[in-house]
Coordinates of C-alpha atoms in Angstrom, one line a residue:
M26 CA 7.6 -23.8 -83.0
L27 CA 3.9 -23.4 -82.6
G28 CA 3.4 -19.8 -81.8
P29 CA 0.3 -17.7 -81.2
L30 CA -2.8 -19.2 -82.8
T31 CA -5.0 -17.5 -85.3
S32 CA -8.8 -17.4 -85.3
A33 CA -8.7 -20.2 -87.9
T34 CA -7.7 -22.6 -85.2
R35 CA -10.6 -21.9 -83.0
R36 CA -13.3 -24.5 -82.9
S37 CA -15.8 -22.2 -81.2
D38 CA -16.1 -18.9 -79.4
S39 CA -16.0 -20.7 -76.1
N40 CA -12.4 -21.9 -76.9
E41 CA -11.1 -18.5 -77.9
E42 CA -9.4 -17.6 -74.6
Q43 CA -7.9 -21.1 -74.1
L44 CA -6.4 -21.1 -77.6
E45 CA -5.0 -17.6 -77.4
S46 CA -3.4 -18.5 -74.1
L47 CA -1.2 -21.0 -75.9
G48 CA 0.7 -18.1 -77.4
A49 CA 4.4 -17.7 -76.7
T50 CA 5.2 -15.8 -73.5
C51 CA 7.4 -18.1 -71.5
A52 CA 10.6 -17.8 -73.6
A53 CA 10.4 -14.1 -73.7
N54 CA 10.1 -13.8 -69.9
A55 CA 12.4 -16.6 -68.8
T56 CA 15.6 -15.4 -67.2
G57 CA 17.0 -18.8 -66.3
R58 CA 18.2 -21.6 -68.5
L59 CA 15.7 -24.2 -69.8
V60 CA 15.3 -27.4 -67.8
R61 CA 14.4 -30.8 -69.3
S62 CA 11.8 -32.5 -67.2
A63 CA 12.1 -36.2 -66.2
I64 CA 9.0 -36.6 -68.4
W65 CA 10.8 -36.9 -71.7
M66 CA 9.3 -39.6 -73.8
P67 CA 11.8 -41.1 -76.3
Y68 CA 9.2 -41.4 -78.9
G69 CA 7.5 -38.2 -78.1
D70 CA 6.6 -35.9 -81.1
I71 CA 6.0 -32.6 -79.4
V72 CA 7.8 -30.5 -76.8
I73 CA 5.7 -28.4 -74.5
Q74 CA 7.3 -25.7 -72.4
A75 CA 5.8 -24.2 -69.2
E76 CA 7.9 -21.5 -67.6
C77 CA 11.5 -22.8 -68.0
T78 CA 10.7 -26.5 -68.0
Q79 CA 10.3 -28.5 -71.2
F80 CA 8.4 -31.8 -71.6
R81 CA 8.7 -34.2 -74.5
V82 CA 5.3 -35.9 -74.9
N83 CA 3.0 -37.5 -77.5
K84 CA 0.5 -35.4 -79.5
D85 CA -2.0 -38.2 -79.7
I86 CA -2.2 -38.5 -75.9
L87 CA -2.7 -34.8 -75.4
A88 CA -5.3 -34.7 -78.2
T89 CA -7.1 -37.7 -76.8
H90 CA -7.7 -35.9 -73.5
S91 CA -7.9 -32.3 -74.6
N92 CA -10.2 -30.6 -77.1
V93 CA -7.9 -27.5 -77.1
F94 CA -4.8 -29.5 -78.0
R95 CA -6.7 -31.5 -80.6
D96 CA -7.7 -28.3 -82.3
L97 CA -4.1 -27.0 -82.1
F98 CA -2.6 -30.2 -83.6
E99 CA -5.0 -30.1 -86.5
I100 CA -3.3 -27.0 -87.8
P101 CA -0.8 -27.9 -90.6
Q102 CA 2.8 -27.2 -89.6
P103 CA 5.8 -26.6 -91.8
E104 CA 8.1 -29.5 -92.2
W105 CA 11.3 -29.2 -90.3
H106 CA 14.7 -29.9 -91.9
P107 CA 18.0 -30.6 -90.1
D108 CA 19.6 -27.6 -91.9
S109 CA 16.9 -25.2 -90.8
D110 CA 18.1 -21.9 -89.3
E111 CA 15.3 -22.0 -86.7
E112 CA 17.3 -24.0 -84.1
S113 CA 15.6 -22.4 -81.1
E114 CA 12.2 -23.4 -82.3
I115 CA 13.0 -27.1 -82.6
V116 CA 14.1 -29.5 -79.9
E117 CA 15.3 -32.9 -81.1
G118 CA 13.2 -32.6 -84.2
C119 CA 10.1 -31.7 -82.3
S120 CA 8.1 -28.5 -82.5
V121 CA 7.8 -26.5 -79.3
V122 CA 4.5 -25.3 -77.8
L123 CA 5.0 -22.5 -75.3
L124 CA 2.4 -22.4 -72.5
T125 CA 1.6 -19.7 -69.9
D126 CA 1.0 -22.2 -67.1
A127 CA 3.1 -23.1 -64.1
G128 CA 5.7 -25.7 -64.9
R129 CA 4.9 -27.5 -61.6
D130 CA 1.3 -27.9 -62.7
W131 CA 2.4 -29.7 -65.9
E132 CA 5.0 -31.8 -64.1
N133 CA 2.2 -33.1 -61.8
F134 CA -0.4 -33.5 -64.5
L135 CA 1.9 -35.4 -66.9
A136 CA 3.1 -37.7 -64.1
V137 CA -0.5 -38.8 -63.8
L138 CA -1.2 -39.0 -67.5
Y139 CA 1.8 -41.2 -68.1
G140 CA 1.4 -43.2 -64.9
D141 CA -1.9 -44.4 -63.3
P142 CA -4.4 -41.8 -64.4
F143 CA -7.4 -40.8 -62.4
S144 CA -7.6 -43.7 -59.9
P145 CA -10.4 -42.9 -57.4
K146 CA -8.8 -45.3 -54.9
N147 CA -5.8 -43.0 -54.4
A148 CA -6.0 -39.9 -52.3
L149 CA -4.3 -37.1 -54.2
D150 CA -2.0 -34.5 -52.7
F151 CA -3.0 -30.9 -53.2
D152 CA -0.5 -30.0 -55.9
L153 CA -1.6 -32.8 -58.1
L154 CA -5.3 -32.0 -57.5
A155 CA -4.8 -28.4 -58.4
A156 CA -2.9 -29.3 -61.6
L157 CA -5.7 -31.6 -62.7
L158 CA -8.3 -29.0 -62.0
R159 CA -6.6 -26.0 -63.5
L160 CA -5.2 -27.7 -66.6
G161 CA -8.3 -29.8 -67.0
K162 CA -10.5 -26.7 -67.1
K163 CA -8.2 -24.6 -69.3
Y164 CA -7.5 -27.3 -71.9
E165 CA -10.8 -29.1 -71.8
I166 CA -9.3 -32.3 -70.4
T167 CA -12.6 -33.6 -69.1
R168 CA -11.4 -36.7 -67.2
A169 CA -8.8 -34.6 -65.3
K170 CA -11.2 -31.9 -64.4
E171 CA -14.0 -34.2 -63.4
D172 CA -11.7 -36.3 -61.3
A173 CA -10.6 -33.2 -59.3
L174 CA -14.2 -31.9 -59.1
W175 CA -15.4 -35.3 -57.8
R176 CA -12.9 -35.3 -55.0
I177 CA -13.6 -31.8 -53.9
R178 CA -17.4 -32.2 -54.0
H179 CA -17.1 -35.5 -52.2
E180 CA -15.1 -34.1 -49.3
F181 CA -17.0 -30.8 -49.2
P182 CA -20.6 -31.5 -50.3
R183 CA -23.6 -29.1 -50.6
D184 CA -26.0 -31.8 -49.2
F185 CA -26.5 -32.1 -45.5
R186 CA -27.1 -35.9 -45.6
A187 CA -23.9 -36.3 -47.6
F188 CA -22.1 -34.2 -45.0
N189 CA -23.4 -36.5 -42.2
E190 CA -22.1 -39.5 -44.0
L191 CA -18.5 -38.2 -44.4
D192 CA -15.6 -39.9 -42.7
A193 CA -14.0 -37.9 -39.9
D194 CA -10.8 -37.6 -42.0
L195 CA -10.3 -36.7 -45.7
T196 CA -10.3 -39.8 -47.9
K197 CA -10.0 -38.6 -51.4
I198 CA -7.5 -35.7 -50.8
K199 CA -4.4 -36.1 -48.7
Y200 CA -4.5 -34.1 -45.4
R201 CA -1.7 -31.8 -44.4
K202 CA -1.4 -28.5 -42.5
G203 CA -3.1 -25.7 -44.4
I204 CA -5.0 -28.0 -46.7
Y205 CA -8.4 -26.4 -46.0
A206 CA -7.1 -22.9 -46.8
D207 CA -5.4 -24.1 -50.0
L208 CA -8.5 -25.9 -51.1
L209 CA -10.7 -22.9 -50.3
H210 CA -8.4 -20.7 -52.4
L211 CA -8.5 -23.2 -55.3
A212 CA -12.3 -23.6 -55.2
Y213 CA -12.6 -19.8 -55.1
E214 CA -10.2 -19.4 -58.0
C215 CA -12.0 -22.1 -60.1
E216 CA -15.5 -20.9 -59.1
I217 CA -16.5 -24.2 -57.3
Y218 CA -19.1 -22.2 -55.3
S219 CA -21.0 -25.3 -54.0
S220 CA -18.0 -26.3 -51.9
L221 CA -17.0 -22.8 -50.6
P222 CA -19.3 -22.8 -47.5
L223 CA -18.1 -26.0 -46.0
L224 CA -14.4 -25.2 -46.9
A225 CA -14.7 -21.9 -45.2
F226 CA -16.2 -23.5 -42.1
C227 CA -13.4 -26.1 -42.1
C228 CA -10.8 -23.3 -42.2
L229 CA -12.4 -21.4 -39.4
R230 CA -12.8 -24.6 -37.3
S231 CA -9.2 -25.7 -37.8
D232 CA -7.3 -22.4 -37.3
S233 CA -7.7 -19.2 -35.4
L234 CA -8.8 -16.1 -37.3
E235 CA -5.4 -14.5 -36.4
T236 CA -3.5 -17.4 -38.0
I237 CA -5.7 -17.3 -41.1
L238 CA -5.1 -13.6 -41.5
S239 CA -1.3 -13.8 -41.0
G240 CA -0.8 -17.0 -43.0
I241 CA -1.5 -20.6 -42.2
P242 CA 1.7 -22.8 -41.9
R243 CA 2.1 -25.8 -44.1
D244 CA 4.1 -29.0 -43.2
D245 CA 7.0 -27.8 -45.4
G246 CA 7.3 -24.5 -43.5
S247 CA 5.7 -22.3 -46.2
R248 CA 2.5 -20.4 -45.5
V249 CA -1.0 -20.3 -47.1
T250 CA -1.7 -16.6 -47.8
L251 CA -5.2 -16.1 -48.9
P252 CA -6.2 -13.2 -51.1
N253 CA -7.6 -10.1 -49.3
E254 CA -11.2 -10.7 -50.5
L255 CA -11.2 -14.2 -49.0
R256 CA -9.7 -13.1 -45.7
Y257 CA -12.4 -10.4 -45.5
I258 CA -15.1 -12.9 -46.2
L259 CA -13.8 -15.3 -43.5
A260 CA -13.5 -12.5 -40.9
I261 CA -17.1 -11.5 -41.4
A262 CA -18.2 -15.2 -41.5
H263 CA -16.3 -16.0 -38.3
E264 CA -18.3 -13.4 -36.3
R265 CA -21.6 -14.5 -37.7
M266 CA -20.8 -18.2 -36.9
I267 CA -19.8 -17.4 -33.3
L268 CA -23.1 -15.5 -32.7
F269 CA -25.1 -18.3 -34.3
Q270 CA -23.5 -21.1 -32.3
H271 CA -23.8 -19.1 -29.1
K272 CA -27.5 -18.7 -29.7
T273 CA -28.1 -22.4 -30.6
L274 CA -26.3 -23.6 -27.5
A275 CA -28.3 -21.4 -25.2
W276 CA -30.1 -24.5 -23.9
L277 CA -26.8 -25.5 -22.2
R278 CA -26.9 -22.3 -20.1
D279 CA -30.5 -22.3 -19.1
G280 CA -33.2 -24.9 -18.0
S281 CA -35.3 -24.7 -21.2
V282 CA -34.5 -28.2 -22.4
V283 CA -32.7 -30.0 -19.6
P284 CA -33.9 -31.2 -17.2
H285 CA -37.0 -32.5 -19.0
S286 CA -40.4 -31.8 -17.4
Q287 CA -40.8 -35.5 -16.7
C288 CA -37.2 -36.1 -15.7
A289 CA -37.0 -38.4 -12.6
S290 CA -33.5 -37.1 -11.7
S291 CA -33.7 -33.4 -12.4
A292 CA -31.0 -32.3 -10.0
R293 CA -28.5 -34.7 -11.5
C294 CA -29.4 -33.9 -15.1
E295 CA -29.2 -30.2 -14.4
Q296 CA -25.7 -30.6 -13.0
Q297 CA -24.7 -32.7 -16.0
R298 CA -26.0 -30.0 -18.3
I299 CA -23.8 -27.5 -16.5
T300 CA -20.9 -29.9 -16.9
M301 CA -21.6 -30.1 -20.7
A302 CA -21.6 -26.3 -20.9
K303 CA -18.2 -26.4 -19.2
I304 CA -16.9 -28.8 -21.8
V305 CA -17.7 -26.3 -24.5
D306 CA -16.0 -23.5 -22.6
D307 CA -12.9 -25.6 -21.9
D308 CA -12.7 -26.4 -25.6
H309 CA -12.5 -22.7 -26.3
C310 CA -9.8 -22.2 -23.7
S311 CA -7.7 -25.2 -24.5
Q312 CA -7.6 -24.4 -28.2
G313 CA -6.9 -20.7 -27.6
R314 CA -9.8 -19.8 -30.0
F315 CA -13.5 -20.1 -30.3
N316 CA -14.4 -23.7 -31.2
L317 CA -17.0 -23.6 -34.0
G318 CA -17.4 -27.4 -34.1
Y319 CA -20.7 -27.3 -32.3
M320 CA -22.3 -25.3 -35.1
I321 CA -22.8 -28.2 -37.6
D322 CA -20.7 -31.1 -36.3
Q323 CA -22.5 -34.1 -34.9
W324 CA -23.4 -34.6 -31.3
D325 CA -20.3 -34.6 -29.1
H326 CA -19.7 -38.2 -28.0
R327 CA -18.4 -36.9 -24.6
W328 CA -22.0 -35.9 -23.8
T329 CA -23.5 -39.3 -24.5
G330 CA -24.7 -41.0 -21.3
M331 CA -24.3 -37.9 -19.1
M332 CA -28.0 -37.4 -18.6
C333 CA -31.0 -39.7 -18.2
P334 CA -32.4 -41.1 -21.5
L335 CA -35.3 -38.7 -21.5
C336 CA -33.2 -35.6 -21.1
E337 CA -30.6 -36.9 -23.6
I338 CA -33.3 -37.5 -26.3
S339 CA -34.7 -34.0 -25.7
A340 CA -31.2 -32.4 -25.8
T341 CA -30.2 -34.3 -28.9
A342 CA -33.3 -33.2 -30.7
V343 CA -32.6 -29.5 -30.0
Y344 CA -29.0 -29.9 -30.9
E345 CA -29.9 -31.5 -34.3
R346 CA -32.3 -28.7 -35.1
G347 CA -29.5 -26.3 -34.5
R348 CA -27.1 -28.2 -36.8
E349 CA -29.7 -28.3 -39.5
K350 CA -30.3 -24.6 -39.2
G351 CA -26.6 -23.9 -39.1
W352 CA -26.1 -25.9 -42.4
E353 CA -29.0 -24.1 -44.0
L354 CA -27.5 -20.7 -43.1
L355 CA -23.9 -21.6 -43.8
P356 CA -23.7 -20.0 -47.3
S357 CA -25.3 -16.8 -46.0
F358 CA -22.6 -16.4 -43.3
L359 CA -20.2 -15.9 -46.3
G360 CA -22.5 -13.6 -48.1
L361 CA -23.5 -16.2 -50.7
T362 CA -26.9 -17.3 -51.9
N363 CA -28.7 -20.3 -50.6
W364 CA -27.6 -23.9 -51.3
Q365 CA -30.1 -24.5 -54.0
E366 CA -28.9 -21.6 -56.1
L367 CA -25.2 -22.1 -55.3
D368 CA -24.0 -23.5 -58.7
D369 CA -20.5 -24.1 -59.9
V370 CA -19.3 -22.1 -62.8
I371 CA -16.4 -24.3 -63.8

């Protein structure tokens, strides 16, 4: 069995923590019996164990994708003999590497590695995305990490123009209930700070603050429970976003923008503006929560054609300025620095 690694195995100081984390902890803590994964390669030459699950895989495949495993496998290992007394350290003639990761992460990651790896055409479910990101980061598996990062950054960009070009639905990550909260937690955990503002906004737009604080239900009946620090950040951001949106939509409640000074049907356009304001109020009531969609989302298609062209152009311009300002201030609502200085640490 490959046990805790010594300093001689470390390629550089930056790898010290990753290499040390390969030490044996799983076997000592496991209370249930070991389970053999479906990922059991008949010609595999190494067994990795995460929690109580073992996987028989190929060293060369792991080493090709991971600098950390390549360093590990370069360490000379004692030759195993069938009559060895160390039966618990050998499985079918293969040395065992004990890992401190979740078995589910390795199950998902290896399924990709031995299947159709890193295909940008396929939308990934959250569990697989999280496995690629966590294990890719920890074991320096560049392709896995970069694929996961690309998907998150694509769906939740830092650039306003990229945000405007997004599809209405997720395209690179599979949608399900609670997905935004799970992604927010993952991005926070992995220090993908550039995606945090938009993810936080999506959480607050999709679910009430009460639901977020008590736990957001997933499709399978489980709940997303965010850490206290994230719940605190969202609670503060929620209040700030409400105040901002209320201010930027003030033109719906007064005559500062509509009707336009040169409007030929001012009475009609004024009445339509009041109707538009009622649409916003009805959204709040029908959803049972404050609808933040008017803060940075694009012009409501239900408003199109309600006013004369002159008033609509004027109203659209004011609305767009509000959106741009909302995007600019979005990180500050969470207590973060501005977009330009919001760099990922991963």
